[in-house]
PDB file of C-alpha atoms and ligand atoms in Angstrom:
ATOM      1  CA  MET X   1      -8.000 -12.158 -26.333  1.00 93.00           C
ATOM      2  CA  GLU X   2      -4.771 -13.437 -25.925  1.00 94.00           C
ATOM      3  CA  ASP X   3      -5.365 -15.233 -28.947  1.00 95.00           C
ATOM      4  CA  ILE X   4      -6.005 -11.965 -31.170  1.00 96.00           C
ATOM      5  CA  LEU X   5      -2.788 -10.670 -29.894  1.00 97.00           C
ATOM      6  CA  ARG X   6      -0.879 -13.589 -30.229  1.00 97.00           C
ATOM      7  CA  LYS X   7      -1.963 -13.149 -34.306  1.00 97.00           C
ATOM      8  CA  LEU X   8      -1.411  -9.537 -34.216  1.00 97.00           C
ATOM      9  CA  ILE X   9       2.212 -10.251 -33.126  1.00 97.00           C
ATOM     10  CA  ASP X  10       2.609 -12.311 -35.994  1.00 96.00           C
ATOM     11  CA  LYS X  11       1.481 -10.820 -38.416  1.00 96.00           C
ATOM     12  CA  ASN X  12       2.616  -7.464 -37.518  1.00 96.00           C
ATOM     13  CA  ARG X  13       6.766  -8.697 -35.991  1.00 94.00           C
ATOM     14  CA  ASN X  14       7.627  -8.107 -39.873  1.00 93.00           C
ATOM     15  CA  VAL X  15       7.224  -4.602 -40.271  1.00 92.00           C
ATOM     16  CA  THR X  16       9.490  -3.495 -37.829  1.00 91.00           C
ATOM     17  CA  GLN X  17      12.066  -4.131 -39.817  1.00 90.00           C
ATOM     18  CA  GLU X  18      11.144  -1.225 -41.904  1.00 92.00           C
ATOM     19  CA  GLY X  19      11.741   1.659 -39.147  1.00 91.00           C
ATOM     20  CA  LYS X  20      14.451   2.280 -36.906  1.00 92.00           C
ATOM     21  CA  VAL X  21      15.512   2.320 -33.386  1.00 92.00           C
ATOM     22  CA  ALA X  22      16.481   6.262 -32.387  1.00 89.00           C
ATOM     23  CA  THR X  23      20.032   6.339 -31.517  1.00 87.00           C
ATOM     24  CA  TYR X  24      20.219  10.827 -30.994  1.00 83.00           C
ATOM     25  CA  ILE X  25      20.256   9.458 -27.979  1.00 82.00           C
ATOM     26  CA  PRO X  26      22.677   6.739 -27.807  1.00 84.00           C
ATOM     27  CA  GLY X  27      21.751   4.614 -25.143  1.00 80.00           C
ATOM     28  CA  LEU X  28      18.456   3.859 -27.265  1.00 81.00           C
ATOM     29  CA  GLY X  29      20.743   2.814 -30.352  1.00 77.00           C
ATOM     30  CA  LYS X  30      21.547  -0.890 -28.327  1.00 79.00           C
ATOM     31  CA  ILE X  31      17.854  -2.000 -27.991  1.00 87.00           C
ATOM     32  CA  ASP X  32      16.886  -5.184 -30.319  1.00 89.00           C
ATOM     33  CA  PRO X  33      14.756  -3.490 -33.153  1.00 91.00           C
ATOM     34  CA  TRP X  34      12.441  -7.153 -33.559  1.00 93.00           C
ATOM     35  CA  ASP X  35      11.184  -6.583 -30.019  1.00 96.00           C
ATOM     36  CA  LEU X  36       7.335  -6.017 -29.847  1.00 97.00           C
ATOM     37  CA  GLY X  37       4.596  -6.666 -27.057  1.00 98.00           C
ATOM     38  CA  ILE X  38       1.188  -5.937 -25.951  1.00 98.00           C
ATOM     39  CA  CYS X  39      -1.218  -5.793 -23.084  1.00 98.00           C
ATOM     40  CA  VAL X  40      -4.533  -4.566 -22.855  1.00 98.00           C
ATOM     41  CA  ALA X  41      -6.092  -3.998 -19.112  1.00 98.00           C
ATOM     42  CA  ASP X  42      -9.970  -3.611 -19.260  1.00 97.00           C
ATOM     43  CA  MET X  43     -12.352  -2.134 -16.908  1.00 95.00           C
ATOM     44  CA  GLU X  44     -12.866  -5.802 -15.568  1.00 95.00           C
ATOM     45  CA  GLY X  45     -10.042  -6.049 -14.102  1.00 95.00           C
ATOM     46  CA  ASN X  46      -8.029  -8.714 -17.136  1.00 97.00           C
ATOM     47  CA  ILE X  47      -4.823  -8.002 -18.167  1.00 98.00           C
ATOM     48  CA  TYR X  48      -4.276  -9.506 -21.773  1.00 98.00           C
ATOM     49  CA  LYS X  49      -1.399  -9.961 -23.144  1.00 98.00           C
ATOM     50  CA  SER X  50       1.480 -11.317 -25.810  1.00 98.00           C
ATOM     51  CA  GLY X  51       4.765 -10.895 -27.402  1.00 97.00           C
ATOM     52  CA  ASN X  52       7.709  -8.800 -25.744  1.00 97.00           C
ATOM     53  CA  TYR X  53       4.940  -7.582 -22.936  1.00 98.00           C
ATOM     54  CA  ASP X  54       7.730  -7.483 -19.917  1.00 97.00           C
ATOM     55  CA  LYS X  55      10.408  -6.382 -21.741  1.00 96.00           C
ATOM     56  CA  LYS X  56      11.458  -2.985 -20.518  1.00 96.00           C
ATOM     57  CA  PHE X  57      11.761   0.578 -22.227  1.00 97.00           C
ATOM     58  CA  THR X  58      12.658   3.509 -21.073  1.00 97.00           C
ATOM     59  CA  ILE X  59       8.812   5.818 -21.106  1.00 98.00           C
ATOM     60  CA  GLN X  60      10.225   9.063 -22.959  1.00 97.00           C
ATOM     61  CA  SER X  61       7.674  11.067 -24.444  1.00 97.00           C
ATOM     62  CA  ILE X  62       4.601   9.319 -22.548  1.00 98.00           C
ATOM     63  CA  SER X  63       5.877  11.160 -18.805  1.00 98.00           C
ATOM     64  CA  LYS X  64       5.155  13.944 -21.046  1.00 98.00           C
ATOM     65  CA  THR X  65       1.318  12.754 -20.075  1.00 98.00           C
ATOM     66  CA  ILE X  66       2.463  11.874 -16.923  1.00 98.00           C
ATOM     67  CA  SER X  67       3.446  15.388 -15.812  1.00 98.00           C
ATOM     68  CA  LEU X  68       1.285  16.822 -17.417  1.00 98.00           C
ATOM     69  CA  MET X  69      -1.448  15.548 -14.614  1.00 98.00           C
ATOM     70  CA  LEU X  70       0.685  16.358 -11.969  1.00 98.00           C
ATOM     71  CA  ALA X  71       1.400  20.358 -12.877  1.00 98.00           C
ATOM     72  CA  LEU X  72      -2.227  20.734 -13.331  1.00 98.00           C
ATOM     73  CA  ILE X  73      -3.207  18.966  -9.496  1.00 98.00           C
ATOM     74  CA  ASP X  74      -0.205  21.307  -8.482  1.00 98.00           C
ATOM     75  CA  ASN X  75      -0.625  24.608 -10.412  1.00 98.00           C
ATOM     76  CA  GLY X  76      -4.751  24.684 -12.011  1.00 98.00           C
ATOM     77  CA  GLU X  77      -5.170  24.393 -15.550  1.00 97.00           C
ATOM     78  CA  GLU X  78      -5.470  28.423 -15.882  1.00 97.00           C
ATOM     79  CA  LEU X  79      -1.387  28.914 -14.682  1.00 96.00           C
ATOM     80  CA  VAL X  80      -0.758  25.931 -17.092  1.00 97.00           C
ATOM     81  CA  PHE X  81      -1.994  26.636 -19.870  1.00 97.00           C
ATOM     82  CA  GLU X  82      -0.698  30.852 -19.747  1.00 94.00           C
ATOM     83  CA  LYS X  83       2.455  28.925 -19.389  1.00 94.00           C
ATOM     84  CA  VAL X  84       1.777  26.084 -22.609  1.00 95.00           C
ATOM     85  CA  GLY X  85      -0.908  25.944 -25.421  1.00 94.00           C
ATOM     86  CA  MET X  86      -3.464  23.359 -26.391  1.00 94.00           C
ATOM     87  CA  GLU X  87      -2.390  23.495 -30.485  1.00 90.00           C
ATOM     88  CA  PRO X  88      -1.354  21.051 -32.169  1.00 89.00           C
ATOM     89  CA  THR X  89       2.215  22.148 -33.915  1.00 82.00           C
ATOM     90  CA  GLY X  90       2.604  19.627 -37.233  1.00 77.00           C
ATOM     91  CA  ASP X  91       6.431  20.174 -36.475  1.00 78.00           C
ATOM     92  CA  ALA X  92       8.880  17.258 -35.027  1.00 76.00           C
ATOM     93  CA  PHE X  93       8.320  16.878 -31.489  1.00 75.00           C
ATOM     94  CA  ASN X  94      12.290  18.705 -30.687  1.00 78.00           C
ATOM     95  CA  SER X  95      11.392  21.423 -33.363  1.00 78.00           C
ATOM     96  CA  ILE X  96      12.524  24.629 -32.430  1.00 76.00           C
ATOM     97  CA  ILE X  97      11.356  27.492 -34.859  1.00 76.00           C
ATOM     98  CA  LYS X  98       7.964  27.829 -33.680  1.00 76.00           C
ATOM     99  CA  LEU X  99       8.975  29.443 -30.427  1.00 76.00           C
ATOM    100  CA  GLU X 100      10.649  32.469 -32.394  1.00 72.00           C
ATOM    101  CA  THR X 101       7.842  32.683 -35.469  1.00 75.00           C
ATOM    102  CA  ILE X 102       4.324  32.383 -33.029  1.00 74.00           C
ATOM    103  CA  MET X 103       3.979  35.697 -30.755  1.00 69.00           C
ATOM    104  CA  PRO X 104       3.133  35.667 -27.961  1.00 70.00           C
ATOM    105  CA  SER X 105       6.124  33.115 -27.302  1.00 75.00           C
ATOM    106  CA  ARG X 106       5.672  29.852 -25.869  1.00 86.00           C
ATOM    107  CA  PRO X 107       5.428  26.127 -26.693  1.00 91.00           C
ATOM    108  CA  LEU X 108       1.604  25.308 -28.691  1.00 91.00           C
ATOM    109  CA  ASN X 109       1.326  21.857 -26.294  1.00 94.00           C
ATOM    110  CA  PRO X 110       2.649  20.556 -23.692  1.00 96.00           C
ATOM    111  CA  MET X 111       3.420  17.538 -25.788  1.00 95.00           C
ATOM    112  CA  ILE X 112       6.666  18.526 -27.664  1.00 93.00           C
ATOM    113  CA  ASN X 113       9.823  18.886 -25.229  1.00 94.00           C
ATOM    114  CA  ALA X 114       9.602  22.368 -25.558  1.00 94.00           C
ATOM    115  CA  GLY X 115       6.568  22.342 -23.595  1.00 95.00           C
ATOM    116  CA  ALA X 116       7.385  19.784 -21.327  1.00 97.00           C
ATOM    117  CA  ILE X 117      10.099  20.808 -20.341  1.00 97.00           C
ATOM    118  CA  VAL X 118       7.929  23.782 -19.401  1.00 97.00           C
ATOM    119  CA  ILE X 119       5.503  21.498 -17.279  1.00 98.00           C
ATOM    120  CA  SER X 120       8.543  20.097 -16.155  1.00 97.00           C
ATOM    121  CA  SER X 121       9.253  23.319 -14.323  1.00 97.00           C
ATOM    122  CA  LEU X 122       5.850  23.965 -13.416  1.00 97.00           C
ATOM    123  CA  ILE X 123       5.645  20.622 -10.701  1.00 97.00           C
ATOM    124  CA  LYS X 124       6.420  21.838  -7.294  1.00 97.00           C
ATOM    125  CA  GLY X 125       8.776  20.792  -4.608  1.00 97.00           C
ATOM    126  CA  ARG X 126      11.271  21.760  -2.257  1.00 96.00           C
ATOM    127  CA  ASP X 127      13.709  21.468  -3.851  1.00 95.00           C
ATOM    128  CA  GLU X 128      14.600  19.352  -6.983  1.00 94.00           C
ATOM    129  CA  LYS X 129      14.926  15.659  -5.483  1.00 96.00           C
ATOM    130  CA  GLU X 130      11.468  16.545  -3.756  1.00 98.00           C
ATOM    131  CA  LYS X 131       9.650  17.150  -7.341  1.00 97.00           C
ATOM    132  CA  PHE X 132      11.251  14.437  -9.022  1.00 98.00           C
ATOM    133  CA  ARG X 133      10.031  11.968  -5.964  1.00 98.00           C
ATOM    134  CA  ARG X 134       6.835  13.454  -6.283  1.00 98.00           C
ATOM    135  CA  LEU X 135       6.431  12.126  -9.828  1.00 98.00           C
ATOM    136  CA  LEU X 136       7.388   9.163  -9.822  1.00 98.00           C
ATOM    137  CA  ASP X 137       5.340   8.258  -6.400  1.00 98.00           C
ATOM    138  CA  PHE X 138       3.076   9.613  -8.493  1.00 98.00           C
ATOM    139  CA  ILE X 139       3.427   7.015 -11.513  1.00 98.00           C
ATOM    140  CA  ARG X 140       4.389   4.827  -9.561  1.00 98.00           C
ATOM    141  CA  LYS X 141       0.913   4.872  -8.031  1.00 98.00           C
ATOM    142  CA  ILE X 142      -1.043   5.516 -11.100  1.00 98.00           C
ATOM    143  CA  SER X 143       0.696   2.342 -12.569  1.00 98.00           C
ATOM    144  CA  GLY X 144       0.482   0.517 -10.153  1.00 97.00           C
ATOM    145  CA  ASN X 145       3.963  -0.878  -9.857  1.00 98.00           C
ATOM    146  CA  ASP X 146       6.036   0.432  -6.698  1.00 97.00           C
ATOM    147  CA  LYS X 147       9.300  -0.707  -8.163  1.00 98.00           C
ATOM    148  CA  LEU X 148       9.461   1.743 -10.992  1.00 98.00           C
ATOM    149  CA  ASN X 149      12.745   3.898 -11.617  1.00 98.00           C
ATOM    150  CA  ILE X 150      14.488   4.840 -13.397  1.00 98.00           C
ATOM    151  CA  ASN X 151      17.166   3.928 -15.935  1.00 97.00           C
ATOM    152  CA  GLU X 152      20.845   4.986 -15.209  1.00 97.00           C
ATOM    153  CA  GLU X 153      22.477   4.534 -18.490  1.00 95.00           C
ATOM    154  CA  ILE X 154      19.652   6.194 -20.494  1.00 95.00           C
ATOM    155  CA  TYR X 155      19.045   8.833 -18.561  1.00 96.00           C
ATOM    156  CA  LEU X 156      22.930   9.521 -18.219  1.00 96.00           C
ATOM    157  CA  SER X 157      22.873   9.213 -22.174  1.00 94.00           C
ATOM    158  CA  GLU X 158      20.177  11.733 -22.919  1.00 94.00           C
ATOM    159  CA  LYS X 159      21.326  14.527 -20.222  1.00 95.00           C
ATOM    160  CA  ASN X 160      25.165  14.243 -21.860  1.00 94.00           C
ATOM    161  CA  THR X 161      23.800  14.526 -25.418  1.00 93.00           C
ATOM    162  CA  GLY X 162      19.977  16.716 -24.979  1.00 92.00           C
ATOM    163  CA  ASP X 163      21.785  19.737 -26.117  1.00 94.00           C
ATOM    164  CA  ARG X 164      18.677  20.505 -28.208  1.00 93.00           C
ATOM    165  CA  ASN X 165      16.472  20.748 -25.493  1.00 95.00           C
ATOM    166  CA  ARG X 166      19.321  22.243 -23.439  1.00 96.00           C
ATOM    167  CA  ALA X 167      18.879  25.143 -26.178  1.00 95.00           C
ATOM    168  CA  MET X 168      14.904  25.694 -25.884  1.00 94.00           C
ATOM    169  CA  ALA X 169      15.491  25.177 -22.262  1.00 95.00           C
ATOM    170  CA  TYR X 170      17.282  28.613 -22.201  1.00 95.00           C
ATOM    171  CA  PHE X 171      15.393  29.851 -24.836  1.00 93.00           C
ATOM    172  CA  MET X 172      12.980  30.149 -22.948  1.00 93.00           C
ATOM    173  CA  LYS X 173      14.513  31.471 -20.004  1.00 94.00           C
ATOM    174  CA  ASP X 174      15.350  34.279 -21.898  1.00 92.00           C
ATOM    175  CA  VAL X 175      11.364  35.500 -23.218  1.00 91.00           C
ATOM    176  CA  GLY X 176      10.603  34.509 -19.454  1.00 92.00           C
ATOM    177  CA  ILE X 177       8.533  31.209 -20.177  1.00 92.00           C
ATOM    178  CA  ILE X 178      10.354  29.551 -17.732  1.00 94.00           C
ATOM    179  CA  GLU X 179      11.950  30.199 -14.603  1.00 93.00           C
ATOM    180  CA  GLY X 180      13.993  29.409 -12.195  1.00 93.00           C
ATOM    181  CA  ASN X 181      17.466  26.793 -12.739  1.00 96.00           C
ATOM    182  CA  ILE X 182      17.375  25.913 -16.063  1.00 97.00           C
ATOM    183  CA  GLU X 183      19.681  22.536 -15.675  1.00 97.00           C
ATOM    184  CA  GLU X 184      17.752  21.555 -12.751  1.00 97.00           C
ATOM    185  CA  ILE X 185      14.828  21.925 -14.479  1.00 97.00           C
ATOM    186  CA  LEU X 186      16.261  19.318 -17.879  1.00 98.00           C
ATOM    187  CA  ASP X 187      17.393  17.320 -15.350  1.00 97.00           C
ATOM    188  CA  MET X 188      13.817  16.572 -13.537  1.00 97.00           C
ATOM    189  CA  TYR X 189      12.942  16.298 -17.617  1.00 97.00           C
ATOM    190  CA  PHE X 190      15.789  13.608 -18.485  1.00 98.00           C
ATOM    191  CA  LYS X 191      14.771  11.369 -15.355  1.00 98.00           C
ATOM    192  CA  GLN X 192      11.046  11.850 -16.429  1.00 98.00           C
ATOM    193  CA  CYS X 193      12.300  10.525 -19.698  1.00 98.00           C
ATOM    194  CA  SER X 194      14.257   7.678 -18.604  1.00 98.00           C
ATOM    195  CA  ILE X 195      11.788   6.194 -16.208  1.00 98.00           C
ATOM    196  CA  GLU X 196      11.866   2.402 -17.114  1.00 98.00           C
ATOM    197  CA  VAL X 197       8.516   0.729 -17.996  1.00 98.00           C
ATOM    198  CA  ASP X 198       6.769  -2.623 -19.554  1.00 98.00           C
ATOM    199  CA  CYS X 199       3.719  -3.190 -21.412  1.00 98.00           C
ATOM    200  CA  ILE X 200       1.477  -3.789 -18.905  1.00 98.00           C
ATOM    201  CA  ASP X 201       2.500  -0.401 -16.750  1.00 98.00           C
ATOM    202  CA  ILE X 202       1.203   1.944 -19.491  1.00 98.00           C
ATOM    203  CA  ALA X 203      -1.733  -0.317 -19.872  1.00 98.00           C
ATOM    204  CA  LYS X 204      -3.334   0.417 -16.833  1.00 98.00           C
ATOM    205  CA  ILE X 205      -2.034   3.900 -16.916  1.00 98.00           C
ATOM    206  CA  GLY X 206      -4.146   3.755 -19.890  1.00 98.00           C
ATOM    207  CA  LEU X 207      -6.890   2.159 -18.193  1.00 98.00           C
ATOM    208  CA  PHE X 208      -6.428   5.056 -15.160  1.00 98.00           C
ATOM    209  CA  LEU X 209      -7.227   7.284 -18.046  1.00 98.00           C
ATOM    210  CA  ALA X 210     -10.140   5.312 -19.500  1.00 98.00           C
ATOM    211  CA  ASN X 211     -11.775   5.137 -16.304  1.00 98.00           C
ATOM    212  CA  ARG X 212     -11.616   9.215 -15.592  1.00 98.00           C
ATOM    213  CA  GLY X 213      -8.763   9.241 -13.197  1.00 98.00           C
ATOM    214  CA  VAL X 214     -10.542   6.489 -10.579  1.00 98.00           C
ATOM    215  CA  LEU X 215      -7.791   3.672 -10.223  1.00 97.00           C
ATOM    216  CA  PRO X 216     -10.247   0.522 -11.447  1.00 95.00           C
ATOM    217  CA  GLU X 217      -8.465  -1.679  -8.053  1.00 92.00           C
ATOM    218  CA  THR X 218      -9.370   0.429  -5.214  1.00 94.00           C
ATOM    219  CA  GLY X 219     -12.074   2.940  -6.606  1.00 96.00           C
ATOM    220  CA  GLU X 220      -9.490   6.156  -5.534  1.00 98.00           C
ATOM    221  CA  ARG X 221      -9.951   9.343  -7.429  1.00 98.00           C
ATOM    222  CA  VAL X 222      -6.332  10.502  -8.076  1.00 98.00           C
ATOM    223  CA  ILE X 223      -6.909  13.207 -10.456  1.00 98.00           C
ATOM    224  CA  SER X 224     -10.070  14.749 -11.516  1.00 98.00           C
ATOM    225  CA  GLU X 225     -12.686  13.975 -14.202  1.00 98.00           C
ATOM    226  CA  ARG X 226     -11.237  17.476 -16.077  1.00 98.00           C
ATOM    227  CA  ILE X 227      -7.768  16.346 -15.996  1.00 98.00           C
ATOM    228  CA  ALA X 228      -8.487  12.948 -17.233  1.00 98.00           C
ATOM    229  CA  ARG X 229     -10.026  14.131 -20.304  1.00 98.00           C
ATOM    230  CA  THR X 230      -7.523  16.235 -20.713  1.00 98.00           C
ATOM    231  CA  ILE X 231      -4.911  14.574 -21.160  1.00 98.00           C
ATOM    232  CA  LYS X 232      -6.828  12.073 -23.201  1.00 98.00           C
ATOM    233  CA  THR X 233      -7.593  14.951 -25.865  1.00 98.00           C
ATOM    234  CA  PHE X 234      -3.898  15.694 -26.410  1.00 98.00           C
ATOM    235  CA  MET X 235      -3.297  12.467 -26.752  1.00 98.00           C
ATOM    236  CA  ILE X 236      -5.792  12.498 -29.855  1.00 97.00           C
ATOM    237  CA  THR X 237      -4.973  16.053 -31.175  1.00 96.00           C
ATOM    238  CA  CYS X 238      -0.474  15.501 -30.091  1.00 95.00           C
ATOM    239  CA  GLY X 239      -0.279  12.343 -28.909  1.00 97.00           C
ATOM    240  CA  MET X 240       1.394  10.856 -32.301  1.00 96.00           C
ATOM    241  CA  TYR X 241       3.959  14.135 -33.064  1.00 92.00           C
ATOM    242  CA  ASN X 242       3.250  15.053 -36.565  1.00 91.00           C
ATOM    243  CA  GLY X 243       0.956  11.718 -37.741  1.00 94.00           C
ATOM    244  CA  SER X 244      -1.448  12.499 -34.725  1.00 96.00           C
ATOM    245  CA  GLY X 245      -3.930  13.590 -37.563  1.00 96.00           C
ATOM    246  CA  GLU X 246      -3.335  10.272 -39.554  1.00 97.00           C
ATOM    247  CA  PHE X 247      -3.670   7.968 -36.555  1.00 98.00           C
ATOM    248  CA  ALA X 248      -6.723   9.107 -35.480  1.00 98.00           C
ATOM    249  CA  ILE X 249      -8.529   9.063 -39.010  1.00 98.00           C
ATOM    250  CA  LYS X 250      -6.366   5.783 -39.018  1.00 98.00           C
ATOM    251  CA  VAL X 251      -6.846   4.180 -35.318  1.00 98.00           C
ATOM    252  CA  GLY X 252      -8.978   6.649 -33.436  1.00 98.00           C
ATOM    253  CA  ILE X 253      -7.856   6.100 -29.781  1.00 98.00           C
ATOM    254  CA  PRO X 254      -6.457   8.556 -27.573  1.00 98.00           C
ATOM    255  CA  ALA X 255      -2.793   7.660 -27.638  1.00 98.00           C
ATOM    256  CA  LYS X 256       0.585   8.929 -26.234  1.00 98.00           C
ATOM    257  CA  SER X 257       4.331   7.247 -28.432  1.00 97.00           C
ATOM    258  CA  GLY X 258       7.630   7.434 -27.070  1.00 97.00           C
ATOM    259  CA  VAL X 259      10.396   7.607 -29.005  1.00 95.00           C
ATOM    260  CA  GLY X 260      11.798   4.788 -26.409  1.00 96.00           C
ATOM    261  CA  GLY X 261       8.915   2.053 -28.827  1.00 97.00           C
ATOM    262  CA  GLY X 262       6.017   2.793 -26.217  1.00 98.00           C
ATOM    263  CA  ILE X 263       2.685   3.449 -27.243  1.00 98.00           C
ATOM    264  CA  MET X 264      -0.220   4.263 -24.691  1.00 98.00           C
ATOM    265  CA  ALA X 265      -3.464   3.629 -25.264  1.00 98.00           C
ATOM    266  CA  SER X 266      -6.468   5.201 -23.835  1.00 98.00           C
ATOM    267  CA  ILE X 267     -10.076   3.945 -24.652  1.00 98.00           C
ATOM    268  CA  PRO X 268     -12.274   5.864 -22.581  1.00 97.00           C
ATOM    269  CA  HIS X 269     -14.764   3.315 -20.629  1.00 96.00           C
ATOM    270  CA  ARG X 270     -13.449   0.796 -22.271  1.00 97.00           C
ATOM    271  CA  MET X 271      -9.614  -0.640 -21.381  1.00 98.00           C
ATOM    272  CA  GLY X 272      -6.283   0.815 -21.133  1.00 98.00           C
ATOM    273  CA  ILE X 273      -3.328  -0.584 -23.915  1.00 98.00           C
ATOM    274  CA  GLY X 274       0.433  -0.614 -23.877  1.00 98.00           C
ATOM    275  CA  THR X 275       2.561  -1.455 -26.603  1.00 98.00           C
ATOM    276  CA  TYR X 276       6.218  -1.626 -27.360  1.00 98.00           C
ATOM    277  CA  GLY X 277       8.119  -1.895 -30.490  1.00 97.00           C
ATOM    278  CA  PRO X 278      11.741   0.410 -30.284  1.00 96.00           C
ATOM    279  CA  SER X 279      11.570   0.194 -34.606  1.00 96.00           C
ATOM    280  CA  LEU X 280      10.048   3.699 -35.343  1.00 96.00           C
ATOM    281  CA  ASP X 281       8.568   5.310 -38.451  1.00 96.00           C
ATOM    282  CA  ASP X 282       9.945   8.825 -39.478  1.00 94.00           C
ATOM    283  CA  LYS X 283       7.828  10.686 -37.165  1.00 93.00           C
ATOM    284  CA  GLY X 284       9.326   8.844 -33.668  1.00 93.00           C
ATOM    285  CA  ASN X 285       6.122   6.435 -33.378  1.00 97.00           C
ATOM    286  CA  SER X 286       6.632   3.019 -32.732  1.00 97.00           C
ATOM    287  CA  ILE X 287       6.216   1.283 -36.383  1.00 97.00           C
ATOM    288  CA  GLY X 288       4.742  -2.420 -35.083  1.00 97.00           C
ATOM    289  CA  GLY X 289       2.454  -0.910 -32.181  1.00 98.00           C
ATOM    290  CA  TYR X 290       1.241   1.858 -34.349  1.00 98.00           C
ATOM    291  CA  LYS X 291       0.470  -1.278 -36.816  1.00 97.00           C
ATOM    292  CA  ILE X 292      -1.023  -3.758 -33.968  1.00 98.00           C
ATOM    293  CA  LEU X 293      -2.959  -0.712 -32.214  1.00 98.00           C
ATOM    294  CA  GLU X 294      -4.731  -0.185 -35.942  1.00 98.00           C
ATOM    295  CA  ASP X 295      -5.742  -4.175 -36.351  1.00 98.00           C
ATOM    296  CA  LEU X 296      -7.044  -4.016 -33.249  1.00 98.00           C
ATOM    297  CA  SER X 297      -8.845  -0.719 -33.743  1.00 98.00           C
ATOM    298  CA  ASN X 298     -10.629  -3.000 -36.314  1.00 97.00           C
ATOM    299  CA  TYR X 299     -10.731  -5.240 -34.905  1.00 96.00           C
ATOM    300  CA  LEU X 300     -12.247  -4.594 -31.645  1.00 96.00           C
ATOM    301  CA  ASN X 301     -13.662  -1.488 -33.502  1.00 97.00           C
ATOM    302  CA  LEU X 302     -12.346   1.064 -30.658  1.00 98.00           C
ATOM    303  CA  SER X 303     -12.512   3.978 -32.818  1.00 98.00           C
ATOM    304  CA  ILE X 304     -14.053   6.429 -30.933  1.00 97.00           C
ATOM    305  CA  PHE X 305     -15.098   9.073 -34.026  1.00 97.00           C
TER     306      PHE X 305
HETATM  307  N1  LIG V   1      13.854  12.180 -24.410  1.00 62.77           N
HETATM  308  C1  LIG V   1      13.125  12.525 -25.292  1.00 62.77           C
HETATM  309  C2  LIG V   1      14.107  13.661 -25.622  1.00 62.77           C
HETATM  310  O1  LIG V   1      13.530  14.759 -24.527  1.00 62.77           O
HETATM  311  C3  LIG V   1      11.799  12.314 -25.277  1.00 62.77           C
HETATM  312  C4  LIG V   1      11.246  12.273 -26.643  1.00 62.77           C
HETATM  313  C5  LIG V   1      10.407  11.693 -27.712  1.00 62.77           C
HETATM  314  O2  LIG V   1       9.766  10.396 -27.050  1.00 62.77           O
HETATM  315  O3  LIG V   1       9.350  12.174 -27.989  1.00 62.77           O
HETATM  316  O4  LIG V   1      14.396  14.009 -26.856  1.00 62.77           O
END
């Protein structure tokens, strides 16, 4: 397997030149655009890796799947989906437009920024510190890595420049979708996006979802089968931004990408995959990660359709 992965990295390294590293969060602009790495974690406990699989990057939008798991545990499905919808948007991840044009005015799904900010506001805890602590503990648990933490520089960089997210959050407070202190909620959201991971960490989270919410190493059930299924379904319908439909046809596996360059994929009953390549296509998906997943899916026949 590692042989195949190495070949796929070599084959697709050049593709990274066709994309661009995200610069709208200034801290992200400093990353090496050539990086490309992959890790596959399978149900038998094997970990296969190649390329820059151990480079650290910020999890960004992949964290939206994790906050959603916790919000569903904390509040139940009914309440969560009263505030956030289940439909793909066809718009960019940070688009504001549908917040006002669709009635009732609520974000269309939890994978776009507006929806994810609402989800962050639903995580329980005595204060902001405890809420984030719970999220961090949760991601440490499902990745099996108790060292995970935030990248302070990227967190501050986004906090200082995240005015579009700020605008959406205040708008949603005005129309009654979000309650509470908006700056504290945004702080939680910026922090969750700044958690630093590598390909192994996200491959293991993908594997945990592939194993229907049970940690393969210990057999512990952490989330219900229903929640695991909901997350994977959102990954299929909305996980690759407004390129999710094309990805479903070309690659056919539940996946969530982030503008930090990561893609977390989960192949039910088989494996979790983490890829990293910070050079992004025009939708915000890792251009190299996308190609490797497409090749691997064709080679191993991974499409779930
Ligand atoms: N922190 C990023 C933002 O809110 C996440 C975006 C992403 O990865 O899609 O803009």
